[in-house]
mmCIF file of C-alpha atoms in Angstrom:
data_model
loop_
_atom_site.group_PDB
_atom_site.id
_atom_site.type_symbol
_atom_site.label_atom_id
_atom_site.label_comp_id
_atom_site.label_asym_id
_atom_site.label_seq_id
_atom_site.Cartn_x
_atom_site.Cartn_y
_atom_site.Cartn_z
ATOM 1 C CA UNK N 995 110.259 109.185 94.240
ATOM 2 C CA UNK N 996 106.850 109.313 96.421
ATOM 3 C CA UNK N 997 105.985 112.746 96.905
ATOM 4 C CA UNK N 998 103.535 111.422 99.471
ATOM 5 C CA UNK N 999 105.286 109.977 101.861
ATOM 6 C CA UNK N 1000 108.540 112.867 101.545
ATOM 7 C CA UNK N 1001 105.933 115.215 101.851
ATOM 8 C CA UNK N 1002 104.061 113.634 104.956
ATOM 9 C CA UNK N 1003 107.190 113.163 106.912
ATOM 10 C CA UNK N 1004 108.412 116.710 106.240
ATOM 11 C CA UNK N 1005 105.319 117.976 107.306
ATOM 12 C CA UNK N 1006 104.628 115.985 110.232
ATOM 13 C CA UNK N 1007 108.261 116.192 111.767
ATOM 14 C CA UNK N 1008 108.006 120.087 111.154
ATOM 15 C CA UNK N 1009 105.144 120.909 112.709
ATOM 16 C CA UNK N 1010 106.203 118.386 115.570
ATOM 17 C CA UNK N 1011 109.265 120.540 115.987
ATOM 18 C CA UNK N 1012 107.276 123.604 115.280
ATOM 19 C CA UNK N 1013 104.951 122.661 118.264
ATOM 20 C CA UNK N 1014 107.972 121.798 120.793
ATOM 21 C CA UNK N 1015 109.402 125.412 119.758
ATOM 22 C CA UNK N 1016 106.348 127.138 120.651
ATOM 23 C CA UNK N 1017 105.769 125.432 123.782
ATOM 24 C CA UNK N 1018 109.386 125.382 124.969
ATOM 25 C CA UNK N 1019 110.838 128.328 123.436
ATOM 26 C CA UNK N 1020 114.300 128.947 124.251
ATOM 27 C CA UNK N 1021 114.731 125.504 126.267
ATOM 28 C CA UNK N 1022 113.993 123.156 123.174
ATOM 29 C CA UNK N 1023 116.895 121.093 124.810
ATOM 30 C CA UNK N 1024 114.154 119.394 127.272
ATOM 31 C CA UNK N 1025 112.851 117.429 124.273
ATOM 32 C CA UNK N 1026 116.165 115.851 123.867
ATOM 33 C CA UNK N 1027 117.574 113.054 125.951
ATOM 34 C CA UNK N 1028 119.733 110.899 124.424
ATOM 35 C CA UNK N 1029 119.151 107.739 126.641
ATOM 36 C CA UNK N 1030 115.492 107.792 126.167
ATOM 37 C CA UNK N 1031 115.936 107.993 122.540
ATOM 38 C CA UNK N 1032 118.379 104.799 122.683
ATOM 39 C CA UNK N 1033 116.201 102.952 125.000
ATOM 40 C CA UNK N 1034 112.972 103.527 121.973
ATOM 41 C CA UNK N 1035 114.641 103.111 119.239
ATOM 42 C CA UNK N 1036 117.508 100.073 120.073
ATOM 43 C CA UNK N 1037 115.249 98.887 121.757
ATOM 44 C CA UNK N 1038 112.885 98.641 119.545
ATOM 45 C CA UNK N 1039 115.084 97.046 116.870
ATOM 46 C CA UNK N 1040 116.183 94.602 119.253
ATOM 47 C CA UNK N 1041 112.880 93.547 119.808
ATOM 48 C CA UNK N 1042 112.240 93.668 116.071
ATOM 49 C CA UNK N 1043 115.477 91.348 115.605
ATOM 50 C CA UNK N 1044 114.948 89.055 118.258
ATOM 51 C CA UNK N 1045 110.795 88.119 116.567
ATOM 52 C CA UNK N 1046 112.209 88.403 112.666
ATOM 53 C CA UNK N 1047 114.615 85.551 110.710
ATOM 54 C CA UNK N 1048 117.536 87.952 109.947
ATOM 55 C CA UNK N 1049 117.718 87.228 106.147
ATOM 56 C CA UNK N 1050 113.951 89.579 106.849
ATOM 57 C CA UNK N 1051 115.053 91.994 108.933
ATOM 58 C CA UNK N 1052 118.695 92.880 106.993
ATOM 59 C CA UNK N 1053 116.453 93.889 103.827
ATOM 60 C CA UNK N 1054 114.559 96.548 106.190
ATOM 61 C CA UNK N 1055 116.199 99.559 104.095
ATOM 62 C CA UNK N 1056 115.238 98.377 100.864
ATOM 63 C CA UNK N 1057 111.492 97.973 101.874
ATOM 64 C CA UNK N 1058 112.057 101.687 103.679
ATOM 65 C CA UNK N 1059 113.657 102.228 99.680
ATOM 66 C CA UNK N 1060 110.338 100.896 98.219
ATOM 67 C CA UNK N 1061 107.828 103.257 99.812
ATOM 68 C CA UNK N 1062 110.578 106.388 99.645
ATOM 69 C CA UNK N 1063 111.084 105.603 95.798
ATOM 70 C CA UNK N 1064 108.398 104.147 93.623
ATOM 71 C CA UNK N 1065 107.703 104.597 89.884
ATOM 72 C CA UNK N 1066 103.969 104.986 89.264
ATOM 73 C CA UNK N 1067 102.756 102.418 86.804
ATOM 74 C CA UNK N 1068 99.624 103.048 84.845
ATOM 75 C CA UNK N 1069 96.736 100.633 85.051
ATOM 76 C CA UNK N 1070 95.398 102.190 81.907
ATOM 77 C CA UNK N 1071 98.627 102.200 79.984
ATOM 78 C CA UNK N 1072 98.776 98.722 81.113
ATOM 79 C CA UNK N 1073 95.399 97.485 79.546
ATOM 80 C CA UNK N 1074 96.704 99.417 76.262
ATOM 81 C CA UNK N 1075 99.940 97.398 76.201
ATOM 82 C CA UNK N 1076 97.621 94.183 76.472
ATOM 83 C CA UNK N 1077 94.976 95.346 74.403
ATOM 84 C CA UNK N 1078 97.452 96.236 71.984
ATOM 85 C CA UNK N 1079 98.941 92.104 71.952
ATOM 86 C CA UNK N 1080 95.805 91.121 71.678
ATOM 87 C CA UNK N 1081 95.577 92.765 68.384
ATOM 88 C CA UNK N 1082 98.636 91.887 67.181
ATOM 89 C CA UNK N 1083 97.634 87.733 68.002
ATOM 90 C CA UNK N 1084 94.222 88.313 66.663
ATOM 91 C CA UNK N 1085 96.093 89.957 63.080
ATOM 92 C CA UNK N 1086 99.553 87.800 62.374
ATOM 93 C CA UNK N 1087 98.539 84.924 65.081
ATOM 94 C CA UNK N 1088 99.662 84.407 68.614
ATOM 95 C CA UNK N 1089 103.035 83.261 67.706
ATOM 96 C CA UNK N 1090 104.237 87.039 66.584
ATOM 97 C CA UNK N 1091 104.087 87.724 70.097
ATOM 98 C CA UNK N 1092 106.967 86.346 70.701
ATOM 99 C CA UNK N 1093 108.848 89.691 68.955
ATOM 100 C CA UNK N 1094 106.559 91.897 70.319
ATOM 101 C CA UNK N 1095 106.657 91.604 73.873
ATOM 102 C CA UNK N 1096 111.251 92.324 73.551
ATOM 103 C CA UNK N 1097 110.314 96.116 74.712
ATOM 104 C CA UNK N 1098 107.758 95.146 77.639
ATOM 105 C CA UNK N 1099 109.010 96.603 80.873
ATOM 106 C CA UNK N 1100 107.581 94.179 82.763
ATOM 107 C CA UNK N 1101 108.962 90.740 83.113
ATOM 108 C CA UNK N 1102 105.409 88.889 84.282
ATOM 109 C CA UNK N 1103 104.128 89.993 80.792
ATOM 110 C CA UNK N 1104 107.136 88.329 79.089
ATOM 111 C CA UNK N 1105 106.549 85.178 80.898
ATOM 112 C CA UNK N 1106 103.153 85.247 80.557
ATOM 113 C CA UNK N 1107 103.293 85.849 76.868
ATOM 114 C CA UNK N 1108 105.877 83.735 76.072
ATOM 115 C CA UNK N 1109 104.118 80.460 78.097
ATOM 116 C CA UNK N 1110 101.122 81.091 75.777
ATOM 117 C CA UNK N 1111 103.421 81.667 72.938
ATOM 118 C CA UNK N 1112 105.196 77.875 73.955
ATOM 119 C CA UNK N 1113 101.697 76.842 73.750
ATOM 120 C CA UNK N 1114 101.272 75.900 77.155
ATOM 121 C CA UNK N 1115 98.017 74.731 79.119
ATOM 122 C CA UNK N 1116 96.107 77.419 79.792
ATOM 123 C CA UNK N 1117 95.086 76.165 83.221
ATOM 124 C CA UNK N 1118 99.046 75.870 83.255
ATOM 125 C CA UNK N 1119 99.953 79.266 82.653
ATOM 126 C CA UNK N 1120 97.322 80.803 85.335
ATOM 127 C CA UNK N 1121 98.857 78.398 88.324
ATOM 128 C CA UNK N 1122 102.124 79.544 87.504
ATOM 129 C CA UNK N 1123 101.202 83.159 87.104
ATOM 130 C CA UNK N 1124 98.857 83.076 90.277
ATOM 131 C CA UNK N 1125 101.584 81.307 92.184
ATOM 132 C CA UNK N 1126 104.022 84.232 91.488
ATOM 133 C CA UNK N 1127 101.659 86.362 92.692
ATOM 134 C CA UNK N 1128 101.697 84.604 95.870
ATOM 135 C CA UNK N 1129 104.899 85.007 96.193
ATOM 136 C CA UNK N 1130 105.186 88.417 95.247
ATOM 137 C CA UNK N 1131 102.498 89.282 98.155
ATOM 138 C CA UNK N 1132 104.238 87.458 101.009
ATOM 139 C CA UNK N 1133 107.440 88.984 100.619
ATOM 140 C CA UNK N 1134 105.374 92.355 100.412
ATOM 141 C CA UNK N 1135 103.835 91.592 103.442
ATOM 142 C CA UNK N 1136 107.326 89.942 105.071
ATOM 143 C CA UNK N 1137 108.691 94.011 104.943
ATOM 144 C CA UNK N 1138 105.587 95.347 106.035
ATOM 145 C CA UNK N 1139 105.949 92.998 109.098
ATOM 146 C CA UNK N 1140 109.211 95.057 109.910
ATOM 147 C CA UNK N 1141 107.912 97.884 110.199
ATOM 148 C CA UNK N 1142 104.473 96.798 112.082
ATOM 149 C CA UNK N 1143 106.579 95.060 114.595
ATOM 150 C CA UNK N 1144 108.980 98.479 115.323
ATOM 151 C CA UNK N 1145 105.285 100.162 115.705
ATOM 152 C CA UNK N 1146 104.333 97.878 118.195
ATOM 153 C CA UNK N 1147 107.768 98.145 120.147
ATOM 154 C CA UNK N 1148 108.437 101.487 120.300
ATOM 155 C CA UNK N 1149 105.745 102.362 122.732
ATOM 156 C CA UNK N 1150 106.517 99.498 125.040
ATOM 157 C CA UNK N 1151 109.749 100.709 125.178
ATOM 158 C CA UNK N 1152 109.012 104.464 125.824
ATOM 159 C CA UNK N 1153 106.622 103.043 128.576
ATOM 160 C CA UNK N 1154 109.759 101.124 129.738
ATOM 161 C CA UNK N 1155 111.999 104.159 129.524
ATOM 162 C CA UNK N 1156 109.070 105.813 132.060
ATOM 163 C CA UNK N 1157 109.383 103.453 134.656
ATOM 164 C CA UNK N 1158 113.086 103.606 134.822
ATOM 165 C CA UNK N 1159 112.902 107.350 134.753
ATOM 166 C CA UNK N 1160 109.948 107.286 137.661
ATOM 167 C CA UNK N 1161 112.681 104.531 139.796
ATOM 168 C CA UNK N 1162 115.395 106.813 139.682
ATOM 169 C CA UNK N 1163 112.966 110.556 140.678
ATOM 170 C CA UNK N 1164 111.471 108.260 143.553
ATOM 171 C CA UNK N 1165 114.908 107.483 145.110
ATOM 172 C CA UNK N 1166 115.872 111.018 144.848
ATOM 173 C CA UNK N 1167 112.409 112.034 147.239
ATOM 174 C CA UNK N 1168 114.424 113.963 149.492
ATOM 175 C CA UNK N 1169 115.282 116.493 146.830
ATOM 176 C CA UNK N 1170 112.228 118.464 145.753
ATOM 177 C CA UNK N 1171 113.821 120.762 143.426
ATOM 178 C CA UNK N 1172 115.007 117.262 141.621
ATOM 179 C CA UNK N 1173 111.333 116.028 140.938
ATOM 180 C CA UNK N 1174 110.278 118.183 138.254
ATOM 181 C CA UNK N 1175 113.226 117.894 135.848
ATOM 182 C CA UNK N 1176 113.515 113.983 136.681
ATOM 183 C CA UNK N 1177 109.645 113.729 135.713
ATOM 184 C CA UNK N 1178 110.542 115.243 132.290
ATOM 185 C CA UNK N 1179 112.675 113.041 131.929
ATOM 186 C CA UNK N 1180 110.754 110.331 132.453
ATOM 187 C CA UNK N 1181 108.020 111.125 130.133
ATOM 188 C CA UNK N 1182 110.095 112.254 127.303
ATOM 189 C CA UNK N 1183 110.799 108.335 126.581
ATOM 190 C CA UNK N 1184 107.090 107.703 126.350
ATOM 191 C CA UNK N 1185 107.233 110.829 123.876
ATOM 192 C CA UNK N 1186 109.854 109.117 121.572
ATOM 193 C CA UNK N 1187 108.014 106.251 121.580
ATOM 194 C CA UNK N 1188 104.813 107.985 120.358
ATOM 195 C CA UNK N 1189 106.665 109.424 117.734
ATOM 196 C CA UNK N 1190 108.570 106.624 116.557
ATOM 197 C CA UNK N 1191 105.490 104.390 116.071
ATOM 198 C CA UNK N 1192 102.849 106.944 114.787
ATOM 199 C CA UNK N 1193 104.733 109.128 112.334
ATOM 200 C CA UNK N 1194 107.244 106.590 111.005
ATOM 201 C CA UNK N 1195 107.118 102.982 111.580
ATOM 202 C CA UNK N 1196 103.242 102.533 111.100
ATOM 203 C CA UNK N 1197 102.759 104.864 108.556
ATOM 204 C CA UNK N 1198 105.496 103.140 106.339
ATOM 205 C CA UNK N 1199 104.031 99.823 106.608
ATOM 206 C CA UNK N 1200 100.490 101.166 105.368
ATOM 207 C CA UNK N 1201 102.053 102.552 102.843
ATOM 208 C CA UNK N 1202 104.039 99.451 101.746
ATOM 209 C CA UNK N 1203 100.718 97.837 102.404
ATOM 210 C CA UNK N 1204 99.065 100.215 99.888
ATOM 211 C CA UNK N 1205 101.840 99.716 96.766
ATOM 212 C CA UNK N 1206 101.109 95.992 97.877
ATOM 213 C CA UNK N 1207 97.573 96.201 96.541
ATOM 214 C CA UNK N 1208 98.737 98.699 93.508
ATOM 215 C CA UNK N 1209 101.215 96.174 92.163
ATOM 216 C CA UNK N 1210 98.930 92.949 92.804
ATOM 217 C CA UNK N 1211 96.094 94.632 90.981
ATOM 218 C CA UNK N 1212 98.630 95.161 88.499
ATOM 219 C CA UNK N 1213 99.653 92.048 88.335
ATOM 220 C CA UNK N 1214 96.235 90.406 88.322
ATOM 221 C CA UNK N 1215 95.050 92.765 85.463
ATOM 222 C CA UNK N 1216 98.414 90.997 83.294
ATOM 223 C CA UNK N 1217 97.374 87.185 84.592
ATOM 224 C CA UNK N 1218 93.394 87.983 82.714
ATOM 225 C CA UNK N 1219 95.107 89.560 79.629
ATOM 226 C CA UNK N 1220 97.323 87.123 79.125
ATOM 227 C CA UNK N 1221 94.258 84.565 79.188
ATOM 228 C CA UNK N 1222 92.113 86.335 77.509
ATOM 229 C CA UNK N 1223 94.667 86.779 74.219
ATOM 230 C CA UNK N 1224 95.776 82.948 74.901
ATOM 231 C CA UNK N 1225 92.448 81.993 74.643
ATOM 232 C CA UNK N 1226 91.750 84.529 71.180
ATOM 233 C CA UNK N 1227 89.627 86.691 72.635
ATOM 234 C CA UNK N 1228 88.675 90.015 70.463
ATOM 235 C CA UNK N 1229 90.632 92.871 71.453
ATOM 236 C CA UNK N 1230 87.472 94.912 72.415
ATOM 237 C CA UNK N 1231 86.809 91.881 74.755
ATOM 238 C CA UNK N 1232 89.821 92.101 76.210
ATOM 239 C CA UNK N 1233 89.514 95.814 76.497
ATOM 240 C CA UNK N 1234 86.600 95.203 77.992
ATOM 241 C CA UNK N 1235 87.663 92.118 80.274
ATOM 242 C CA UNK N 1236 90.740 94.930 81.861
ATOM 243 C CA UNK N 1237 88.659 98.062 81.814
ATOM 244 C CA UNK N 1238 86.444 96.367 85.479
ATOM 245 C CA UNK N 1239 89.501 96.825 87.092
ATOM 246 C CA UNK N 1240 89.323 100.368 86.633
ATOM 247 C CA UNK N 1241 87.134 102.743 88.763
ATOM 248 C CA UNK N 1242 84.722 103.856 87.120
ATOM 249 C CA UNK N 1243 85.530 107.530 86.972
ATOM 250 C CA UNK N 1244 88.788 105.967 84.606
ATOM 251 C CA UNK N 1245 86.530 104.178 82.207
ATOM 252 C CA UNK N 1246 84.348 106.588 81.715
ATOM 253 C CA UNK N 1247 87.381 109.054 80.672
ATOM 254 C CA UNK N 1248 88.712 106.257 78.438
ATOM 255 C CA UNK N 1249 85.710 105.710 76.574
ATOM 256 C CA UNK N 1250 85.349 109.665 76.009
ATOM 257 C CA UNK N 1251 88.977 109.808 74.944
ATOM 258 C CA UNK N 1252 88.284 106.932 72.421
ATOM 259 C CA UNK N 1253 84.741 109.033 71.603
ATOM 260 C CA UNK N 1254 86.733 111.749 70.885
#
C-alpha cells in the first residue's frame, strides 16, 4: 500500500472539506449540486472514452490499483541479488545459474539469466531485454494517459457547467432575489472541476509517472547485471557496474556497511 498517495488524498480532501466548513458553516449544502458534479465528472469520462481505444480505458482501475498499492522494491537489495549470481557464475560457472535464480521474485531476472544460461548472443539477450522494457514503459505511460486526459477534461467541463448555469440566472433577470443562489450554482461546476483535475486525476498520473521511472531503473539495473555476469565480469565489478545507479548518499552507506 502507498502511504503517500492515501495520505495525500486524506489530507487534501480534509482540509478541502475543512475549508468549505469554515467558510459555510451550517449551509455546507451549497457546495453540493448534484448536476454539476455529473456534468464534471461523466463528462469528463466521456470525453476520456471517446479519445482512448477501450481495451485502455477499461483497465483505468487497475492503473488507479497500481499507484494505491505498490510493493517497494529495493535497488540495493537488487544489486545484492545480482552481485550475489555473479559470484555464484564466477565459483561453479555460469551454468549453476540455472538452479539459482528458482527463488528470484522477479521474472526479467529469470529470463535474463536463463538466455545467458542457453548461451545466447549477448547482443541477443540486451535487444530482447531492452525491447521488454519498451514495452513495459508504453503501457506505463498508456494508464498515465487516462488519467492526464480526465485532468484535462474536468475543467472544460466545470467551465461548461458555468455557462449553462450563467444561461439559465440570465433568463431568470426579472427575479433579483434568484441571481445570487443561481450564480452559486453556476460556479460550483467550475469548483468540481478544479478539484477533480488538481487533487485526483493529475496527481495520480505523476505518480504512476514516478513508479514508471522506479521500475525502469529497476529494470535497467537487471539488463547491466545480467551482462555484466554473461560476460564474467568479477563480482566487485559488477558491484561496482550497479552501485552508479545509486545516489550517492546510498553508496556511500553501502560501502560503510561493508567497512563495518
Amino acid at each position: 500500500m502507498d502511504l503517500a498517495t492515501l495520505i495525500g488524498l486524506f489530507l487534501g480532501f480534509g482540509l478541502l472539506i475543512w475549508s468549505m466548513v469554515s467558510s459555510a458553516g451550517k449551509d455546507v449544502n451549497a457546495f453540493l449540486n448534484i448536476p454539476s458534479l455529473l456534468i464534471v465528472v461523466g463528462g469528463g469520462i466521456a470525453s476520456v472514452m471517446i479519445s482512448s481505444p477501450l481495451a485502455r480505458f477499461v483497465k483505468a482501475g487497475k492503473f488507479l490499483g497500481k499507484a494505491l498499492m505498490h510493493k517497494e522494491r529495493s535497488a540495493q537489495k537488487l544489486i545484492k541479488d545480482l552481485v550475489s549470481y555473479a559470484e555464484i557464475a564466477r565459483r561453479d560457472g555460469i551454468l549453476s545459474l540455472e538452479g539459482a535464480t528458482r527463488d528470484a521474485d522477479d521474472p526479467f531476472i529469470v529470463k535474463g539469466i536463463q538466455m545467458a544460461v542457453d548461451g545466447t548472443d549477448p547482443e541477443l539477450i540486451e535487444a530482447i531485454m531492452n525491447n521488454e522494457l519498451e514495452a513495459i514503459a508504453e503501457r506505463h505511460d498508456h494508464g498515465k494517459s487516462i488519467f492526464e486526459l480526465l485532468g484535462k477534461y474536468a475543467p472544460a467541463y466545470g467551465m461548461i457547467g458555468t455557462l449553462i448555469g450563467l444561461v439559465v440566472m440570465l433568463k431568470n433577470m426579472s427575479d433579483p432575489s434568484s441571481i445570487g443562489p443561481a450564480m452559486a450554482v453556476a460556479l460550483i461546476t467550475t469548483f468540481y472541476g478544479s478539484v477533480v483535475a488538481n487533487m485526483f486525476a493529475l496527481p495520480i498520473a505523476d505518480k504512476l509517472a514516478a513508479r514508471n521511472d522506479e521500475e525502469l531503473m529497476l529494470k535497467t539495473i537487471i539488463i547491466k547485471g545480467v551482462m555484466s555476469i554473461q560476460s564474467g565480469d568479477n563480482p566487485r565489478i559488477v558491484e561496482q557496474k550497479l552501485k552508479t545507479f545509486l545516489p550517492p548518499s546510498l553508496r556511500q552507506e553501502e560501502d560503510k556497511g561493508q567497512e563495518d
